[in-house]
Amino acid sequence: MAAPAQPSTVLNELRRAQRANGPAAVLAIGTAVPANCVRQDEFTDWYFRVTKSDHLTELKAKMKRMCDKSSIKKRYFHHTEEMIGGHPEFLDRAAPSLGARLRISADAVPELAAAAAERAIAEWGRQAADITHLVVATNSGAGEPGADLRLARLLGLRPTVRRTLLYLHGCSASFVAIRLAKDIAENNRGARVLVACAHATILPFGAPDEAQLDALVAMALFSDGAGAAIVGADPTSPVERPVFHIVSSSQATLPGTGHALGIDLGEGGVRYRMAAEVPELVRGNIERCLVDSLAPLGQAAASGGGGDGWNGLFWAVHPGSRPLLDSYEAALGLEAGKLAASRSVLSEYGNMLAATIIFVLHEMRRRRQDGEEEGDASQWGIMSGLGPGLTIETIVLHASASCLEQLH
């Protein structure tokens, strides 16, 4: 009679059976923006008119210079002039307005996320009911039940879908969400994770104030949008076609920089704190953080498989602003065109916070598939972005063969 299996052996066998065989990958991407589009060269006039601030001529001129230097052509918003006109409390920073802002975003965020998610699901080729996990990230909410449950209902996901909701992670929320999705997919055989990042900038919207120039910068940069991605391991051929394999994820917080980037939620809405020194902090620290992130992966990943150093990789950098992208280029000696996808998204949409990097992945794939001159055919790549802290997020990607094929 055979001896009974040891408990540790049984547990190890069960654990192996639960895990996926291969690495997680982005299987599909979807994006969406609201209908209200405002050209950047018209935004200053629009903003000062809507906020009844045309009398602040010097401040208006300052914002016009910000917009002119932003490299942004247009942005999209859920809020309209009529909506702002119906909420005079939004223009008085001393007036409590958080409740009204949250009520607006409670509808706007899940609906915008659903539009992006529906496109990702359609590209994925499987049914929404096959999604096992849902990770939602937004800066535009503060309640439960939240945007995750509303999104699950809008998409018709199963009641058993396992949901995670991330609030107020700023521009880095998509990195946190994708990192979580990678861990879920690789440790739960057959898991398919829908990542959705959506934002409505009605929460920080307010009248211009000389004493709060960081708020003016936010008004000149931020916009509304949603990005969605399906993440899973061991893709089912021929339906599922990986776009980017998610090789690794890391995070580094720069000591003594907590003041540089932050988010405050109060009765007047959300305030973004952005110190002018952030680009310089990036320039002085990004290379060291990248070296530390790539070291465990060996030389192939660190050089993109060749001898071109940082230029041997493709780059999906969160386009927080033009100076931030310039800082990456200067610090790493990147060739012109390496950040073309990031600059294009910034130009066409502005900074949509966490959703923006998903737009960059979408644009990067399009360029590779279309064979554009500026498209980057490197197989190894870096996703990089910033979060409160100051925190530098790094995700190493490997482009799949299907990333170079035309979508059908």
PDB file of N, CA and C in Angstrom, residues 55-113:
ATOM      1  N   HIS A  55     -11.092  89.362 -16.139  1.00  0.00           N
ATOM      2  CA  HIS A  55     -10.470  90.567 -15.570  1.00  0.00           C
ATOM      3  C   HIS A  55      -9.068  90.310 -15.038  1.00  0.00           C
ATOM      4  N   LEU A  56      -8.698  89.053 -14.863  1.00  0.00           N
ATOM      5  CA  LEU A  56      -7.359  88.708 -14.374  1.00  0.00           C
ATOM      6  C   LEU A  56      -6.406  88.629 -15.567  1.00  0.00           C
ATOM      7  N   THR A  57      -6.093  89.766 -16.132  1.00  0.00           N
ATOM      8  CA  THR A  57      -5.373  89.808 -17.400  1.00  0.00           C
ATOM      9  C   THR A  57      -3.959  89.229 -17.311  1.00  0.00           C
ATOM     10  N   GLU A  58      -3.234  89.515 -16.232  1.00  0.00           N
ATOM     11  CA  GLU A  58      -1.870  89.001 -16.115  1.00  0.00           C
ATOM     12  C   GLU A  58      -1.866  87.484 -15.952  1.00  0.00           C
ATOM     13  N   LEU A  59      -2.797  86.976 -15.166  1.00  0.00           N
ATOM     14  CA  LEU A  59      -2.887  85.535 -14.971  1.00  0.00           C
ATOM     15  C   LEU A  59      -3.314  84.843 -16.267  1.00  0.00           C
ATOM     16  N   LYS A  60      -4.207  85.497 -16.985  1.00  0.00           N
ATOM     17  CA  LYS A  60      -4.644  84.941 -18.264  1.00  0.00           C
ATOM     18  C   LYS A  60      -3.476  84.873 -19.247  1.00  0.00           C
ATOM     19  N   ALA A  61      -2.659  85.913 -19.271  1.00  0.00           N
ATOM     20  CA  ALA A  61      -1.494  85.912 -20.153  1.00  0.00           C
ATOM     21  C   ALA A  61      -0.512  84.812 -19.755  1.00  0.00           C
ATOM     22  N   LYS A  62      -0.374  84.576 -18.452  1.00  0.00           N
ATOM     23  CA  LYS A  62       0.527  83.525 -17.970  1.00  0.00           C
ATOM     24  C   LYS A  62       0.036  82.155 -18.416  1.00  0.00           C
ATOM     25  N   MET A  63      -1.278  81.942 -18.307  1.00  0.00           N
ATOM     26  CA  MET A  63      -1.805  80.653 -18.738  1.00  0.00           C
ATOM     27  C   MET A  63      -1.701  80.481 -20.250  1.00  0.00           C
ATOM     28  N   LYS A  64      -1.876  81.572 -20.981  1.00  0.00           N
ATOM     29  CA  LYS A  64      -1.734  81.489 -22.435  1.00  0.00           C
ATOM     30  C   LYS A  64      -0.333  81.034 -22.796  1.00  0.00           C
ATOM     31  N   ARG A  65       0.679  81.521 -22.090  1.00  0.00           N
ATOM     32  CA  ARG A  65       2.051  81.094 -22.352  1.00  0.00           C
ATOM     33  C   ARG A  65       2.233  79.615 -22.015  1.00  0.00           C
ATOM     34  N   MET A  66       1.616  79.171 -20.904  1.00  0.00           N
ATOM     35  CA  MET A  66       1.683  77.749 -20.541  1.00  0.00           C
ATOM     36  C   MET A  66       1.105  76.882 -21.657  1.00  0.00           C
ATOM     37  N   CYS A  67      -0.063  77.263 -22.153  1.00  0.00           N
ATOM     38  CA  CYS A  67      -0.725  76.479 -23.188  1.00  0.00           C
ATOM     39  C   CYS A  67       0.082  76.485 -24.480  1.00  0.00           C
ATOM     40  N   ASP A  68       0.659  77.632 -24.816  1.00  0.00           N
ATOM     41  CA  ASP A  68       1.438  77.733 -26.045  1.00  0.00           C
ATOM     42  C   ASP A  68       2.680  76.843 -26.011  1.00  0.00           C
ATOM     43  N   LYS A  69       3.260  76.651 -24.817  1.00  0.00           N
ATOM     44  CA  LYS A  69       4.482  75.863 -24.676  1.00  0.00           C
ATOM     45  C   LYS A  69       4.207  74.383 -24.374  1.00  0.00           C
ATOM     46  N   SER A  70       2.949  74.011 -24.257  1.00  0.00           N
ATOM     47  CA  SER A  70       2.595  72.675 -23.768  1.00  0.00           C
ATOM     48  C   SER A  70       2.772  71.565 -24.794  1.00  0.00           C
ATOM     49  N   SER A  71       2.869  71.913 -26.071  1.00  0.00           N
ATOM     50  CA  SER A  71       2.903  70.922 -27.164  1.00  0.00           C
ATOM     51  C   SER A  71       1.599  70.145 -27.287  1.00  0.00           C
ATOM     52  N   ILE A  72       0.528  70.686 -26.715  1.00  0.00           N
ATOM     53  CA  ILE A  72      -0.798  70.075 -26.810  1.00  0.00           C
ATOM     54  C   ILE A  72      -1.608  70.819 -27.876  1.00  0.00           C
ATOM     55  N   LYS A  73      -2.282  70.056 -28.737  1.00  0.00           N
ATOM     56  CA  LYS A  73      -3.145  70.658 -29.759  1.00  0.00           C
ATOM     57  C   LYS A  73      -4.604  70.736 -29.314  1.00  0.00           C
ATOM     58  N   LYS A  74      -5.060  69.692 -28.625  1.00  0.00           N
ATOM     59  CA  LYS A  74      -6.460  69.676 -28.198  1.00  0.00           C
ATOM     60  C   LYS A  74      -6.637  68.721 -27.027  1.00  0.00           C
ATOM     61  N   ARG A  75      -7.741  68.926 -26.302  1.00  0.00           N
ATOM     62  CA  ARG A  75      -8.082  68.064 -25.175  1.00  0.00           C
ATOM     63  C   ARG A  75      -9.585  67.823 -25.142  1.00  0.00           C
ATOM     64  N   TYR A  76      -9.972  66.775 -24.418  1.00  0.00           N
ATOM     65  CA  TYR A  76     -11.376  66.387 -24.331  1.00  0.00           C
ATOM     66  C   TYR A  76     -11.825  66.426 -22.867  1.00  0.00           C
ATOM     67  N   PHE A  77     -13.085  66.855 -22.664  1.00  0.00           N
ATOM     68  CA  PHE A  77     -13.620  66.997 -21.308  1.00  0.00           C
ATOM     69  C   PHE A  77     -15.063  66.494 -21.228  1.00  0.00           C
ATOM     70  N   HIS A  78     -15.373  65.902 -20.091  1.00  0.00           N
ATOM     71  CA  HIS A  78     -16.770  65.566 -19.820  1.00  0.00           C
ATOM     72  C   HIS A  78     -17.563  66.823 -19.491  1.00  0.00           C
ATOM     73  N   HIS A  79     -16.957  67.743 -18.743  1.00  0.00           N
ATOM     74  CA  HIS A  79     -17.669  68.944 -18.356  1.00  0.00           C
ATOM     75  C   HIS A  79     -17.754  69.927 -19.528  1.00  0.00           C
ATOM     76  N   THR A  80     -18.819  70.681 -19.527  1.00  0.00           N
ATOM     77  CA  THR A  80     -19.081  71.675 -20.562  1.00  0.00           C
ATOM     78  C   THR A  80     -19.286  73.036 -19.909  1.00  0.00           C
ATOM     79  N   GLU A  81     -19.360  74.056 -20.724  1.00  0.00           N
ATOM     80  CA  GLU A  81     -19.612  75.392 -20.206  1.00  0.00           C
ATOM     81  C   GLU A  81     -20.954  75.451 -19.480  1.00  0.00           C
ATOM     82  N   GLU A  82     -21.954  74.745 -20.019  1.00  0.00           N
ATOM     83  CA  GLU A  82     -23.275  74.731 -19.401  1.00  0.00           C
ATOM     84  C   GLU A  82     -23.235  74.052 -18.031  1.00  0.00           C
ATOM     85  N   MET A  83     -22.490  72.954 -17.925  1.00  0.00           N
ATOM     86  CA  MET A  83     -22.386  72.252 -16.652  1.00  0.00           C
ATOM     87  C   MET A  83     -21.728  73.134 -15.597  1.00  0.00           C
ATOM     88  N   ILE A  84     -20.640  73.798 -15.964  1.00  0.00           N
ATOM     89  CA  ILE A  84     -19.955  74.679 -15.012  1.00  0.00           C
ATOM     90  C   ILE A  84     -20.871  75.831 -14.609  1.00  0.00           C
ATOM     91  N   GLY A  85     -21.623  76.354 -15.577  1.00  0.00           N
ATOM     92  CA  GLY A  85     -22.541  77.452 -15.271  1.00  0.00           C
ATOM     93  C   GLY A  85     -23.614  77.066 -14.284  1.00  0.00           C
ATOM     94  N   GLY A  86     -23.954  75.782 -14.228  1.00  0.00           N
ATOM     95  CA  GLY A  86     -24.968  75.306 -13.297  1.00  0.00           C
ATOM     96  C   GLY A  86     -24.447  75.012 -11.911  1.00  0.00           C
ATOM     97  N   HIS A  87     -23.132  75.181 -11.706  1.00  0.00           N
ATOM     98  CA  HIS A  87     -22.517  74.897 -10.408  1.00  0.00           C
ATOM     99  C   HIS A  87     -21.591  76.041 -10.021  1.00  0.00           C
ATOM    100  N   PRO A  88     -22.125  77.171  -9.590  1.00  0.00           N
ATOM    101  CA  PRO A  88     -21.272  78.308  -9.211  1.00  0.00           C
ATOM    102  C   PRO A  88     -20.315  77.975  -8.070  1.00  0.00           C
ATOM    103  N   GLU A  89     -20.641  76.960  -7.279  1.00  0.00           N
ATOM    104  CA  GLU A  89     -19.754  76.591  -6.166  1.00  0.00           C
ATOM    105  C   GLU A  89     -18.419  76.050  -6.672  1.00  0.00           C
ATOM    106  N   PHE A  90     -18.370  75.583  -7.932  1.00  0.00           N
ATOM    107  CA  PHE A  90     -17.111  75.077  -8.476  1.00  0.00           C
ATOM    108  C   PHE A  90     -16.084  76.192  -8.664  1.00  0.00           C
ATOM    109  N   LEU A  91     -16.554  77.427  -8.745  1.00  0.00           N
ATOM    110  CA  LEU A  91     -15.667  78.557  -9.003  1.00  0.00           C
ATOM    111  C   LEU A  91     -15.218  79.251  -7.727  1.00  0.00           C
ATOM    112  N   ASP A  92     -15.741  78.822  -6.594  1.00  0.00           N
ATOM    113  CA  ASP A  92     -15.391  79.399  -5.299  1.00  0.00           C
ATOM    114  C   ASP A  92     -14.647  78.334  -4.493  1.00  0.00           C
ATOM    115  N   ARG A  93     -13.346  78.461  -4.422  1.00  0.00           N
ATOM    116  CA  ARG A  93     -12.546  77.426  -3.757  1.00  0.00           C
ATOM    117  C   ARG A  93     -12.845  77.310  -2.262  1.00  0.00           C
ATOM    118  N   ALA A  94     -13.486  78.317  -1.684  1.00  0.00           N
ATOM    119  CA  ALA A  94     -13.842  78.251  -0.271  1.00  0.00           C
ATOM    120  C   ALA A  94     -15.170  77.558  -0.052  1.00  0.00           C
ATOM    121  N   ALA A  95     -15.935  77.369  -1.123  1.00  0.00           N
ATOM    122  CA  ALA A  95     -17.269  76.761  -0.993  1.00  0.00           C
ATOM    123  C   ALA A  95     -17.162  75.239  -1.050  1.00  0.00           C
ATOM    124  N   PRO A  96     -17.904  74.535  -0.206  1.00  0.00           N
ATOM    125  CA  PRO A  96     -17.900  73.072  -0.283  1.00  0.00           C
ATOM    126  C   PRO A  96     -18.564  72.602  -1.571  1.00  0.00           C
ATOM    127  N   SER A  97     -17.826  71.843  -2.381  1.00  0.00           N
ATOM    128  CA  SER A  97     -18.359  71.411  -3.671  1.00  0.00           C
ATOM    129  C   SER A  97     -18.025  69.963  -3.989  1.00  0.00           C
ATOM    130  N   LEU A  98     -17.364  69.276  -3.055  1.00  0.00           N
ATOM    131  CA  LEU A  98     -16.910  67.917  -3.327  1.00  0.00           C
ATOM    132  C   LEU A  98     -18.078  66.989  -3.649  1.00  0.00           C
ATOM    133  N   GLY A  99     -19.156  67.094  -2.910  1.00  0.00           N
ATOM    134  CA  GLY A  99     -20.293  66.211  -3.138  1.00  0.00           C
ATOM    135  C   GLY A  99     -20.847  66.336  -4.543  1.00  0.00           C
ATOM    136  N   ALA A 100     -21.022  67.564  -5.024  1.00  0.00           N
ATOM    137  CA  ALA A 100     -21.550  67.777  -6.374  1.00  0.00           C
ATOM    138  C   ALA A 100     -20.585  67.244  -7.425  1.00  0.00           C
ATOM    139  N   ARG A 101     -19.299  67.444  -7.214  1.00  0.00           N
ATOM    140  CA  ARG A 101     -18.302  66.947  -8.165  1.00  0.00           C
ATOM    141  C   ARG A 101     -18.323  65.419  -8.223  1.00  0.00           C
ATOM    142  N   LEU A 102     -18.406  64.788  -7.049  1.00  0.00           N
ATOM    143  CA  LEU A 102     -18.417  63.329  -7.004  1.00  0.00           C
ATOM    144  C   LEU A 102     -19.667  62.744  -7.647  1.00  0.00           C
ATOM    145  N   ARG A 103     -20.780  63.432  -7.517  1.00  0.00           N
ATOM    146  CA  ARG A 103     -22.005  62.934  -8.155  1.00  0.00           C
ATOM    147  C   ARG A 103     -21.878  62.960  -9.674  1.00  0.00           C
ATOM    148  N   ILE A 104     -21.242  63.989 -10.197  1.00  0.00           N
ATOM    149  CA  ILE A 104     -21.035  64.053 -11.642  1.00  0.00           C
ATOM    150  C   ILE A 104     -20.084  62.947 -12.096  1.00  0.00           C
ATOM    151  N   SER A 105     -18.972  62.798 -11.393  1.00  0.00           N
ATOM    152  CA  SER A 105     -17.985  61.795 -11.797  1.00  0.00           C
ATOM    153  C   SER A 105     -18.487  60.375 -11.575  1.00  0.00           C
ATOM    154  N   ALA A 106     -19.430  60.178 -10.662  1.00  0.00           N
ATOM    155  CA  ALA A 106     -19.959  58.838 -10.407  1.00  0.00           C
ATOM    156  C   ALA A 106     -20.606  58.250 -11.647  1.00  0.00           C
ATOM    157  N   ASP A 107     -21.151  59.109 -12.512  1.00  0.00           N
ATOM    158  CA  ASP A 107     -21.704  58.646 -13.789  1.00  0.00           C
ATOM    159  C   ASP A 107     -20.655  58.694 -14.895  1.00  0.00           C
ATOM    160  N   ALA A 108     -19.873  59.777 -14.921  1.00  0.00           N
ATOM    161  CA  ALA A 108     -18.949  60.000 -16.027  1.00  0.00           C
ATOM    162  C   ALA A 108     -17.862  58.932 -16.083  1.00  0.00           C
ATOM    163  N   VAL A 109     -17.278  58.584 -14.950  1.00  0.00           N
ATOM    164  CA  VAL A 109     -16.125  57.676 -14.943  1.00  0.00           C
ATOM    165  C   VAL A 109     -16.486  56.279 -15.429  1.00  0.00           C
ATOM    166  N   PRO A 110     -17.496  55.606 -14.854  1.00  0.00           N
ATOM    167  CA  PRO A 110     -17.789  54.251 -15.348  1.00  0.00           C
ATOM    168  C   PRO A 110     -18.287  54.234 -16.789  1.00  0.00           C
ATOM    169  N   GLU A 111     -19.006  55.269 -17.213  1.00  0.00           N
ATOM    170  CA  GLU A 111     -19.484  55.291 -18.595  1.00  0.00           C
ATOM    171  C   GLU A 111     -18.337  55.461 -19.572  1.00  0.00           C
ATOM    172  N   LEU A 112     -17.381  56.312 -19.229  1.00  0.00           N
ATOM    173  CA  LEU A 112     -16.215  56.489 -20.086  1.00  0.00           C
ATOM    174  C   LEU A 112     -15.349  55.227 -20.076  1.00  0.00           C
ATOM    175  N   ALA A 113     -15.183  54.624 -18.903  1.00  0.00           N
ATOM    176  CA  ALA A 113     -14.422  53.381 -18.804  1.00  0.00           C
ATOM    177  C   ALA A 113     -15.076  52.271 -19.607  1.00  0.00           C
TER     178      ALA A 113
END
